[in-house]
Short mmCIF file of C-alpha atoms and ligand atoms in Angstrom, two decimals:
data_model
loop_
_atom_site.label_atom_id
_atom_site.label_comp_id
_atom_site.label_asym_id
_atom_site.label_seq_id
_atom_site.Cartn_x
_atom_site.Cartn_y
_atom_site.Cartn_z
CA UNK A 1 -21.50 12.22 13.87
CA UNK A 2 -20.24 11.88 10.11
CA UNK A 3 -16.50 13.34 9.80
CA UNK A 4 -15.13 14.93 6.99
CA UNK A 5 -12.93 13.49 4.43
CA UNK A 6 -10.18 16.04 5.61
CA UNK A 7 -10.53 14.84 9.51
CA UNK A 8 -10.22 11.30 8.45
CA UNK A 9 -6.85 12.12 6.27
CA UNK A 10 -5.38 14.27 9.00
CA UNK A 11 -6.11 11.30 11.52
CA UNK A 12 -4.73 8.77 9.26
CA UNK A 13 -1.57 10.83 8.86
CA UNK A 14 -0.98 11.23 12.31
CA UNK A 15 -2.14 8.02 13.98
CA UNK A 16 -1.64 5.64 10.99
CA UNK A 17 -5.37 4.62 10.84
CA UNK A 18 -8.99 6.04 10.93
CA UNK A 19 -12.48 4.31 11.42
CA UNK A 20 -15.32 5.46 9.01
CA UNK A 21 -18.38 4.45 10.75
CA UNK A 22 -21.38 3.45 8.60
CA UNK A 23 -19.21 3.17 5.60
CA UNK A 24 -21.83 0.69 4.39
CA UNK A 25 -25.58 0.47 4.87
CA UNK A 26 -26.85 -2.38 6.72
CA UNK A 27 -28.39 -4.03 3.71
CA UNK A 28 -25.17 -3.61 1.69
CA UNK A 29 -22.98 -5.21 4.57
CA UNK A 30 -25.53 -8.23 4.96
CA UNK A 31 -25.41 -8.84 1.24
CA UNK A 32 -21.91 -8.66 1.09
CA UNK A 33 -21.38 -10.91 4.16
CA UNK A 34 -23.85 -13.58 2.14
CA UNK A 35 -21.35 -13.41 -0.74
CA UNK A 36 -18.28 -14.00 1.37
CA UNK A 37 -19.86 -17.01 3.04
CA UNK A 38 -20.95 -18.35 -0.34
CA UNK A 39 -17.46 -17.88 -1.58
CA UNK A 40 -16.08 -19.73 1.59
CA UNK A 41 -18.22 -22.68 0.65
CA UNK A 42 -16.88 -22.61 -2.78
CA UNK A 43 -13.27 -23.71 -3.94
CA UNK A 44 -10.36 -22.38 -2.15
CA UNK A 45 -7.84 -20.48 -4.21
CA UNK A 46 -4.57 -22.09 -2.82
CA UNK A 47 -4.67 -19.93 0.17
CA UNK A 48 -5.32 -20.81 3.83
CA UNK A 49 -8.58 -22.05 4.81
CA UNK A 50 -11.05 -18.91 5.73
CA UNK A 51 -9.20 -16.66 3.30
CA UNK A 52 -10.45 -15.84 -0.11
CA UNK A 53 -8.42 -13.57 -2.58
CA UNK A 54 -9.53 -11.52 -5.53
CA UNK A 55 -12.98 -11.12 -4.41
CA UNK A 56 -14.09 -8.75 -7.36
CA UNK A 57 -14.53 -12.27 -9.31
CA UNK A 58 -17.22 -12.93 -7.05
CA UNK A 59 -20.00 -10.62 -8.54
CA UNK A 60 -20.93 -7.23 -9.06
CA UNK A 61 -21.50 -6.16 -5.45
CA UNK A 62 -17.86 -6.92 -4.75
CA UNK A 63 -16.71 -4.94 -8.01
CA UNK A 64 -18.84 -1.98 -6.76
CA UNK A 65 -17.45 -2.01 -3.37
CA UNK A 66 -14.17 -0.83 -4.93
CA UNK A 67 -15.71 2.38 -5.53
CA UNK A 68 -17.61 2.66 -2.17
CA UNK A 69 -18.53 6.54 -1.77
CA UNK A 70 -16.24 8.02 1.05
CA UNK A 71 -13.59 5.13 1.08
CA UNK A 72 -12.85 5.32 -2.69
CA UNK A 73 -12.56 9.23 -2.34
CA UNK A 74 -10.33 8.71 0.78
CA UNK A 75 -7.83 6.43 -1.32
CA UNK A 76 -7.71 9.00 -4.17
CA UNK A 77 -6.97 11.74 -1.80
CA UNK A 78 -4.17 10.32 -0.11
CA UNK A 79 -2.82 8.09 -2.84
CA UNK A 80 -3.60 10.39 -5.98
CA UNK A 81 -5.65 10.14 -8.83
CA UNK A 82 -3.95 7.13 -10.58
CA UNK A 83 -4.36 4.73 -7.88
CA UNK A 84 -5.73 1.32 -8.22
CA UNK A 85 -7.07 -1.63 -6.15
CA UNK A 86 -4.28 -4.08 -5.83
CA UNK A 87 -5.73 -6.83 -3.59
CA UNK A 88 -9.26 -7.73 -2.33
CA UNK A 89 -9.24 -10.36 0.39
CA UNK A 90 -12.05 -11.81 2.54
CA UNK A 91 -11.62 -13.35 5.96
CA UNK A 92 -13.95 -15.76 7.90
CA UNK A 93 -12.24 -16.16 11.44
CA UNK A 94 -13.77 -18.77 13.69
CA UNK A 95 -13.10 -19.31 17.34
CA UNK A 96 -9.17 -19.53 17.90
CA UNK A 97 -8.53 -18.12 14.70
CA UNK A 98 -6.54 -14.85 13.84
CA UNK A 99 -3.27 -13.43 13.01
CA UNK A 100 -2.56 -12.58 16.29
CA UNK A 101 1.33 -11.61 16.26
CA UNK A 102 2.15 -7.96 15.87
CA UNK A 103 3.33 -6.96 12.60
CA UNK A 104 3.62 -4.49 9.78
CA UNK A 105 2.43 -5.79 6.34
CA UNK A 106 5.11 -7.23 3.86
CA UNK A 107 7.89 -5.15 5.07
CA UNK A 108 9.18 -1.69 6.65
CA UNK A 109 9.27 0.87 3.93
CA UNK A 110 11.53 3.55 5.90
CA UNK A 111 13.74 1.73 8.25
CA UNK A 112 15.33 4.12 10.74
CA UNK A 113 18.55 3.22 12.77
CA UNK A 114 18.04 2.76 16.43
CA UNK A 115 17.58 6.17 18.19
CA UNK A 116 16.72 8.01 15.01
CA UNK A 117 13.28 9.53 14.57
CA UNK A 118 11.23 10.81 11.72
CA UNK A 119 11.27 14.40 11.83
CA UNK A 120 8.04 15.67 13.12
CA UNK A 121 7.78 18.25 10.02
CA UNK A 122 7.67 15.34 7.82
CA UNK A 123 4.54 13.47 6.84
CA UNK A 124 5.32 9.84 6.40
CA UNK A 125 4.47 8.75 2.73
CA UNK A 126 1.87 6.56 1.92
CA UNK A 127 2.05 4.26 -0.73
CA UNK A 128 -0.80 1.76 0.07
CA UNK A 129 -3.87 1.70 2.34
CA UNK A 130 -5.97 -1.24 3.66
CA UNK A 131 -9.37 -0.96 3.98
CA UNK A 132 -11.28 -3.53 6.25
CA UNK A 133 -15.22 -3.68 6.02
CA UNK A 134 -16.62 -5.20 8.94
CA UNK A 135 -19.51 -7.37 7.89
CA UNK A 136 -20.53 -8.30 11.49
CA UNK A 137 -20.42 -6.30 14.68
CA UNK A 138 -16.92 -7.04 16.10
CA UNK A 139 -16.67 -7.25 20.04
CA UNK A 140 -13.95 -7.60 22.59
CA UNK A 141 -13.83 -11.16 22.43
CA UNK A 142 -14.00 -11.79 18.50
CA UNK A 143 -10.43 -10.91 17.92
CA UNK A 144 -10.67 -7.30 17.12
CA UNK A 145 -8.28 -5.50 15.19
CA UNK A 146 -5.76 -3.83 17.42
CA UNK A 147 -3.03 -1.18 16.50
CA UNK A 148 -0.37 0.95 18.06
CA UNK A 149 -1.38 4.54 17.17
CA UNK A 150 1.59 6.52 15.45
CA UNK A 151 3.85 3.47 15.16
CA UNK A 152 3.71 3.85 11.44
CA UNK A 153 6.19 6.55 11.94
CA UNK A 154 8.67 4.53 14.00
CA UNK A 155 10.81 2.90 11.37
CA UNK A 156 11.18 -0.16 13.28
CA UNK A 157 9.13 -3.43 13.34
CA UNK A 158 7.34 -4.19 16.64
CA UNK A 159 9.77 -5.89 19.28
CA UNK A 160 9.10 -9.59 19.16
CA UNK A 161 10.06 -9.50 22.89
CA UNK A 162 7.49 -6.97 23.94
CA UNK A 163 4.02 -8.06 24.02
CA UNK A 164 2.31 -5.74 23.49
CA UNK A 165 4.98 -3.67 21.81
CA UNK A 166 4.85 -0.09 23.20
CA UNK A 167 5.61 3.00 20.82
CA UNK A 168 6.30 6.19 22.59
CA UNK A 169 4.43 5.18 25.76
CA UNK A 170 1.27 4.23 23.33
CA UNK A 171 -0.49 1.21 24.12
CA UNK A 172 -2.73 -0.79 21.79
CA UNK A 173 -5.95 0.60 20.81
CA UNK A 174 -8.85 -2.10 20.06
CA UNK A 175 -11.21 -1.29 17.44
CA UNK A 176 -14.55 -2.18 18.39
CA UNK A 177 -16.54 -2.17 15.07
CA UNK A 178 -20.12 -2.39 14.16
CA UNK A 179 -21.25 -4.03 10.75
CA UNK A 180 -20.70 -1.63 8.09
CA UNK A 181 -17.69 0.25 9.53
CA UNK A 182 -14.48 0.51 7.61
CA UNK A 183 -11.15 0.77 9.03
CA UNK A 184 -8.60 2.37 6.83
CA UNK A 185 -4.86 1.84 8.00
CA UNK A 186 -1.26 1.82 6.54
CA UNK A 187 0.38 -1.61 6.88
CA UNK A 188 3.30 0.19 8.32
CA UNK A 189 1.36 0.51 11.41
CA UNK A 190 1.91 -2.13 14.18
CA UNK A 191 -1.23 -4.14 14.16
CA UNK A 192 -2.85 -7.59 14.70
CA UNK A 193 -6.07 -9.31 14.44
CA UNK A 194 -6.48 -10.65 18.05
CA UNK A 195 -7.51 -14.28 18.64
CA UNK A 196 -11.25 -14.88 18.26
CA UNK A 197 -12.21 -16.22 21.82
CA UNK A 198 -15.90 -16.29 21.02
CA UNK A 199 -18.21 -18.66 19.28
CA UNK A 200 -19.08 -15.83 16.81
CA UNK A 201 -17.55 -15.71 13.50
CA UNK A 202 -15.80 -12.63 12.39
CA UNK A 203 -16.33 -11.66 8.79
CA UNK A 204 -14.35 -9.03 7.06
CA UNK A 205 -13.86 -7.89 3.36
CA UNK A 206 -10.57 -6.01 2.74
CA UNK A 207 -9.89 -3.65 -0.17
CA UNK A 208 -6.42 -2.53 -0.53
CA UNK A 209 -5.53 0.45 -2.87
CA UNK A 210 -2.13 1.26 -3.83
CA UNK A 211 -0.30 4.04 -6.03
CA UNK A 212 -0.04 2.73 -9.61
CA UNK A 213 3.40 1.48 -9.28
CA UNK A 214 2.50 -0.72 -6.45
CA UNK A 215 1.95 -4.11 -8.39
CA UNK A 216 -1.49 -5.79 -8.40
CA UNK A 217 -1.35 -8.93 -6.47
CA UNK A 218 -3.55 -11.32 -8.31
CA UNK A 219 -2.24 -14.91 -8.23
CA UNK A 220 -0.45 -16.33 -10.28
CA UNK A 221 0.68 -12.65 -10.97
CA UNK A 222 2.30 -12.78 -14.41
CA UNK A 223 -0.40 -14.92 -15.99
CA UNK A 224 -3.49 -13.54 -14.36
CA UNK A 225 -6.18 -12.50 -16.56
CA UNK A 226 -8.95 -10.18 -15.34
CA UNK A 227 -12.16 -12.07 -16.47
CA UNK A 228 -13.63 -10.68 -19.61
CA UNK A 229 -16.92 -10.29 -18.35
CA UNK A 230 -15.35 -7.82 -15.81
CA UNK A 231 -13.52 -6.02 -18.49
CA UNK A 232 -16.67 -5.70 -20.97
CA UNK A 233 -18.67 -4.36 -17.56
CA UNK A 234 -16.44 -1.64 -16.71
CA UNK A 235 -14.28 -0.63 -19.90
CA UNK A 236 -16.51 2.48 -20.31
CA UNK A 237 -16.29 3.73 -16.83
CA UNK A 238 -13.05 5.61 -16.25
CA UNK A 239 -12.86 5.75 -12.68
CA UNK A 240 -13.86 1.78 -12.21
CA UNK A 241 -11.55 0.53 -15.26
CA UNK A 242 -8.64 2.42 -13.72
CA UNK A 243 -9.33 1.02 -10.03
CA UNK A 244 -9.18 -2.37 -11.85
CA UNK A 245 -5.88 -1.70 -13.30
CA UNK A 246 -6.66 -0.72 -16.89
CA UNK A 247 -4.24 2.43 -16.97
CA UNK A 248 -3.29 4.89 -19.48
CA UNK A 249 -0.02 4.80 -20.78
CA UNK A 250 2.90 5.92 -18.47
CA UNK A 251 6.26 6.96 -18.35
CA UNK A 252 7.62 3.34 -17.78
CA UNK A 253 5.09 1.88 -20.13
FE1 FE2 B 1 -1.48 -7.16 8.37
#
């Protein structure tokens, strides 16, 4: 059953994540998978093996993914009409691979003192969203994404001495995804990609969206230049050019 955008938004705010089933057609997912595998064979970009960043540089299909219907609508609804894509990484995870420690991404945005809770009348503000497109089916043994529902409201990092960490009695939920599904979550949610214990390779493409004031993370950052062919292709397309970071002038410049 296809769920409405509002249902996904409500679930995201409450649980810290939501899964859009069938966000990609099988053909789209297959073609992106081929593109990711090809990028993995090419030269690395200074990150670890099995990770490629700035995937929008790898062809038009990756650029179009930034505007994937449903997903981009969700991003704009949650982050506002000026949001942009700030990172676009692909992962290939073979046996024994995976970032399997529980974590929040980057840092805690709203740290709370021990024993203090977020008022239930308050909605946790969201500044950025990670969208994970599964380009192959991900089964229990392939290192599925795991999350602790509601933990984005904890104001705490997951306790490294507790494995798995439990939040308000809530245990981990394992996301068993089919090819083409998309998981949308806030990096403030306690999460991990479990270790891949199978011989199947897990292949995912991520698109991260942030509010305009979240800086884009295109290494080497200051001196990064968006390739001219991408600028030319999208400069007359207001939504896409904004998502790529071509903004109007604003209060700070
Ligand atoms: Fe993470």
